[in-house]
């Protein structure tokens, strides 16, 4: 005598299908619900349009802030460039003065090397 076992695969498929189909059937709108659905869709569209407008306004605000910061950075960059030019000019002046001091130092050193000789000449006369 053969014992027949249930076909679990077919039963599982049937239950899965039933599990998926019952909510779909329950959520299928009836013809007389179309007006309510259209009202809900219009409300959703209005909320979405308002949200898009809010996002656009925020983007514009951020763009304006970025532009203001860019202007500030550009002004600061100009100031730094002007100060750099002033520093470069002062550095050139300091270098020129250093060269003059070096020339004078060399002259003093040469004079100092001549002093003993001059002292001997003066003492011998």
PDB file of C-alpha atoms in Angstrom:
ATOM      1  CA  UNK A   1       0.000   0.000   0.000  1.00  0.00           C
ATOM      2  CA  UNK A   2       1.439   3.348  -1.079  1.00  0.00           C
ATOM      3  CA  UNK A   3       1.056   6.414   1.099  1.00  0.00           C
ATOM      4  CA  UNK A   4       0.651   9.547  -0.914  1.00  0.00           C
ATOM      5  CA  UNK A   5       2.380  12.570   0.480  1.00  0.00           C
ATOM      6  CA  UNK A   6       1.119  16.072  -0.210  1.00  0.00           C
ATOM      7  CA  UNK A   7       2.873  18.003  -2.951  1.00  0.00           C
ATOM      8  CA  UNK A   8       4.412  20.671  -0.721  1.00  0.00           C
ATOM      9  CA  UNK A   9       5.871  22.646  -3.625  1.00  0.00           C
ATOM     10  CA  UNK A  10       2.461  23.142  -5.253  1.00  0.00           C
ATOM     11  CA  UNK A  11       0.852  23.969  -1.930  1.00  0.00           C
ATOM     12  CA  UNK A  12       3.577  26.515  -1.124  1.00  0.00           C
ATOM     13  CA  UNK A  13       3.228  28.128  -4.567  1.00  0.00           C
ATOM     14  CA  UNK A  14      -0.526  28.308  -4.131  1.00  0.00           C
ATOM     15  CA  UNK A  15      -0.176  29.919  -0.709  1.00  0.00           C
ATOM     16  CA  UNK A  16       2.416  32.398  -1.990  1.00  0.00           C
ATOM     17  CA  UNK A  17       0.182  33.330  -4.889  1.00  0.00           C
ATOM     18  CA  UNK A  18      -2.832  33.666  -2.611  1.00  0.00           C
ATOM     19  CA  UNK A  19      -0.747  35.701  -0.155  1.00  0.00           C
ATOM     20  CA  UNK A  20       0.186  38.110  -2.967  1.00  0.00           C
ATOM     21  CA  UNK A  21      -3.137  38.201  -4.773  1.00  0.00           C
ATOM     22  CA  UNK A  22      -5.468  38.872  -1.831  1.00  0.00           C
ATOM     23  CA  UNK A  23      -3.906  42.267  -0.970  1.00  0.00           C
ATOM     24  CA  UNK A  24      -3.854  43.205  -4.648  1.00  0.00           C
ATOM     25  CA  UNK A  25      -7.537  42.400  -4.962  1.00  0.00           C
ATOM     26  CA  UNK A  26      -8.287  44.282  -1.734  1.00  0.00           C
ATOM     27  CA  UNK A  27      -6.336  47.301  -2.959  1.00  0.00           C
ATOM     28  CA  UNK A  28      -7.911  47.430  -6.396  1.00  0.00           C
ATOM     29  CA  UNK A  29     -10.073  50.551  -6.368  1.00  0.00           C
ATOM     30  CA  UNK A  30     -13.678  50.338  -7.304  1.00  0.00           C
ATOM     31  CA  UNK A  31     -14.951  52.609 -10.038  1.00  0.00           C
ATOM     32  CA  UNK A  32     -16.837  54.767  -7.552  1.00  0.00           C
ATOM     33  CA  UNK A  33     -13.589  55.464  -5.636  1.00  0.00           C
ATOM     34  CA  UNK A  34     -11.903  57.189  -8.578  1.00  0.00           C
ATOM     35  CA  UNK A  35     -13.031  60.644  -7.445  1.00  0.00           C
ATOM     36  CA  UNK A  36     -11.457  60.151  -3.989  1.00  0.00           C
ATOM     37  CA  UNK A  37      -8.305  58.822  -5.639  1.00  0.00           C
ATOM     38  CA  UNK A  38      -8.119  61.877  -7.902  1.00  0.00           C
ATOM     39  CA  UNK A  39      -8.523  64.164  -4.872  1.00  0.00           C
ATOM     40  CA  UNK A  40      -5.739  62.300  -3.045  1.00  0.00           C
ATOM     41  CA  UNK A  41      -3.491  62.484  -6.116  1.00  0.00           C
ATOM     42  CA  UNK A  42      -4.144  66.221  -6.471  1.00  0.00           C
ATOM     43  CA  UNK A  43      -3.265  66.731  -2.793  1.00  0.00           C
ATOM     44  CA  UNK A  44      -0.092  64.684  -3.254  1.00  0.00           C
ATOM     45  CA  UNK A  45       0.781  66.740  -6.331  1.00  0.00           C
ATOM     46  CA  UNK A  46       0.291  69.989  -4.380  1.00  0.00           C
ATOM     47  CA  UNK A  47       2.475  68.753  -1.510  1.00  0.00           C
ATOM     48  CA  UNK A  48       5.134  67.673  -3.987  1.00  0.00           C
ATOM     49  CA  UNK A  49       4.990  71.009  -5.838  1.00  0.00           C
ATOM     50  CA  UNK A  50       5.296  72.891  -2.517  1.00  0.00           C
ATOM     51  CA  UNK A  51       8.237  70.730  -1.490  1.00  0.00           C
ATOM     52  CA  UNK A  52       9.938  71.316  -4.857  1.00  0.00           C
ATOM     53  CA  UNK A  53       9.425  75.070  -4.402  1.00  0.00           C
ATOM     54  CA  UNK A  54      10.894  74.901  -0.879  1.00  0.00           C
ATOM     55  CA  UNK A  55      13.907  72.977  -2.149  1.00  0.00           C
ATOM     56  CA  UNK A  56      14.347  75.514  -4.967  1.00  0.00           C
ATOM     57  CA  UNK A  57      14.216  78.358  -2.434  1.00  0.00           C
ATOM     58  CA  UNK A  58      16.805  76.622  -0.251  1.00  0.00           C
ATOM     59  CA  UNK A  59      19.067  76.079  -3.254  1.00  0.00           C
ATOM     60  CA  UNK A  60      18.750  79.763  -4.182  1.00  0.00           C
ATOM     61  CA  UNK A  61      19.608  80.728  -0.582  1.00  0.00           C
ATOM     62  CA  UNK A  62      22.663  78.460  -0.617  1.00  0.00           C
ATOM     63  CA  UNK A  63      23.750  79.846  -4.009  1.00  0.00           C
ATOM     64  CA  UNK A  64      23.435  83.411  -2.675  1.00  0.00           C
ATOM     65  CA  UNK A  65      25.471  82.480   0.406  1.00  0.00           C
ATOM     66  CA  UNK A  66      28.147  80.865  -1.757  1.00  0.00           C
ATOM     67  CA  UNK A  67      28.272  83.940  -4.001  1.00  0.00           C
ATOM     68  CA  UNK A  68      28.642  86.221  -0.959  1.00  0.00           C
ATOM     69  CA  UNK A  69      31.427  84.034   0.428  1.00  0.00           C
ATOM     70  CA  UNK A  70      33.120  83.993  -2.976  1.00  0.00           C
ATOM     71  CA  UNK A  71      33.029  87.801  -3.051  1.00  0.00           C
ATOM     72  CA  UNK A  72      34.544  87.932   0.440  1.00  0.00           C
ATOM     73  CA  UNK A  73      37.269  85.471  -0.538  1.00  0.00           C
ATOM     74  CA  UNK A  74      38.024  87.495  -3.680  1.00  0.00           C
ATOM     75  CA  UNK A  75      38.275  90.712  -1.638  1.00  0.00           C
ATOM     76  CA  UNK A  76      40.581  89.015   0.875  1.00  0.00           C
ATOM     77  CA  UNK A  77      42.682  87.604  -1.967  1.00  0.00           C
ATOM     78  CA  UNK A  78      43.053  91.114  -3.409  1.00  0.00           C
ATOM     79  CA  UNK A  79      44.116  92.416   0.011  1.00  0.00           C
ATOM     80  CA  UNK A  80      46.654  89.614   0.402  1.00  0.00           C
ATOM     81  CA  UNK A  81      48.004  90.311  -3.091  1.00  0.00           C
ATOM     82  CA  UNK A  82      48.367  94.018  -2.270  1.00  0.00           C
ATOM     83  CA  UNK A  83      50.138  93.200   1.000  1.00  0.00           C
ATOM     84  CA  UNK A  84      52.398  90.751  -0.825  1.00  0.00           C
ATOM     85  CA  UNK A  85      53.345  93.499  -3.274  1.00  0.00           C
ATOM     86  CA  UNK A  86      54.124  95.829  -0.360  1.00  0.00           C
ATOM     87  CA  UNK A  87      56.245  93.154   1.328  1.00  0.00           C
ATOM     88  CA  UNK A  88      58.102  92.533  -1.931  1.00  0.00           C
ATOM     89  CA  UNK A  89      58.781  96.276  -2.311  1.00  0.00           C
ATOM     90  CA  UNK A  90      60.019  96.498   1.291  1.00  0.00           C
ATOM     91  CA  UNK A  91      62.203  93.439   0.754  1.00  0.00           C
ATOM     92  CA  UNK A  92      63.748  95.107  -2.292  1.00  0.00           C
ATOM     93  CA  UNK A  93      64.405  98.264  -0.262  1.00  0.00           C
ATOM     94  CA  UNK A  94      65.973  96.252   2.567  1.00  0.00           C
ATOM     95  CA  UNK A  95      68.146  94.393   0.064  1.00  0.00           C
ATOM     96  CA  UNK A  96      69.296  97.684  -1.472  1.00  0.00           C
ATOM     97  CA  UNK A  97      70.111  99.089   1.984  1.00  0.00           C
ATOM     98  CA  UNK A  98      71.923  95.872   2.891  1.00  0.00           C
ATOM     99  CA  UNK A  99      74.050  96.239  -0.245  1.00  0.00           C
ATOM    100  CA  UNK A 100      74.911  99.838   0.711  1.00  0.00           C
ATOM    101  CA  UNK A 101      75.786  98.750   4.261  1.00  0.00           C
ATOM    102  CA  UNK A 102      78.000  96.022   2.824  1.00  0.00           C
ATOM    103  CA  UNK A 103      79.809  98.568   0.609  1.00  0.00           C
ATOM    104  CA  UNK A 104      80.334 100.866   3.592  1.00  0.00           C
ATOM    105  CA  UNK A 105      81.475  97.942   5.755  1.00  0.00           C
ATOM    106  CA  UNK A 106      84.026  96.989   3.112  1.00  0.00           C
ATOM    107  CA  UNK A 107      85.275 100.602   3.003  1.00  0.00           C
ATOM    108  CA  UNK A 108      85.581 100.666   6.812  1.00  0.00           C
ATOM    109  CA  UNK A 109      87.421  97.337   6.769  1.00  0.00           C
ATOM    110  CA  UNK A 110      89.828  98.639   4.135  1.00  0.00           C
ATOM    111  CA  UNK A 111      90.357 101.767   6.193  1.00  0.00           C
ATOM    112  CA  UNK A 112      90.972  99.671   9.299  1.00  0.00           C
ATOM    113  CA  UNK A 113      93.590  97.637   7.472  1.00  0.00           C
ATOM    114  CA  UNK A 114      95.357 100.859   6.440  1.00  0.00           C
ATOM    115  CA  UNK A 115      95.408 102.400   9.950  1.00  0.00           C
ATOM    116  CA  UNK A 116      98.481 100.535  11.204  1.00  0.00           C
ATOM    117  CA  UNK A 117     100.417 101.530   8.094  1.00  0.00           C
ATOM    118  CA  UNK A 118      99.302 105.145   8.392  1.00  0.00           C
ATOM    119  CA  UNK A 119     100.162 105.127  12.081  1.00  0.00           C
ATOM    120  CA  UNK A 120     103.695 103.978  11.290  1.00  0.00           C
ATOM    121  CA  UNK A 121     104.055 106.615   8.587  1.00  0.00           C
ATOM    122  CA  UNK A 122     102.901 109.358  10.949  1.00  0.00           C
ATOM    123  CA  UNK A 123     105.228 108.161  13.720  1.00  0.00           C
ATOM    124  CA  UNK A 124     108.230 108.055  11.412  1.00  0.00           C
ATOM    125  CA  UNK A 125     107.785 111.663  10.269  1.00  0.00           C
TER     126      UNK A 125
END
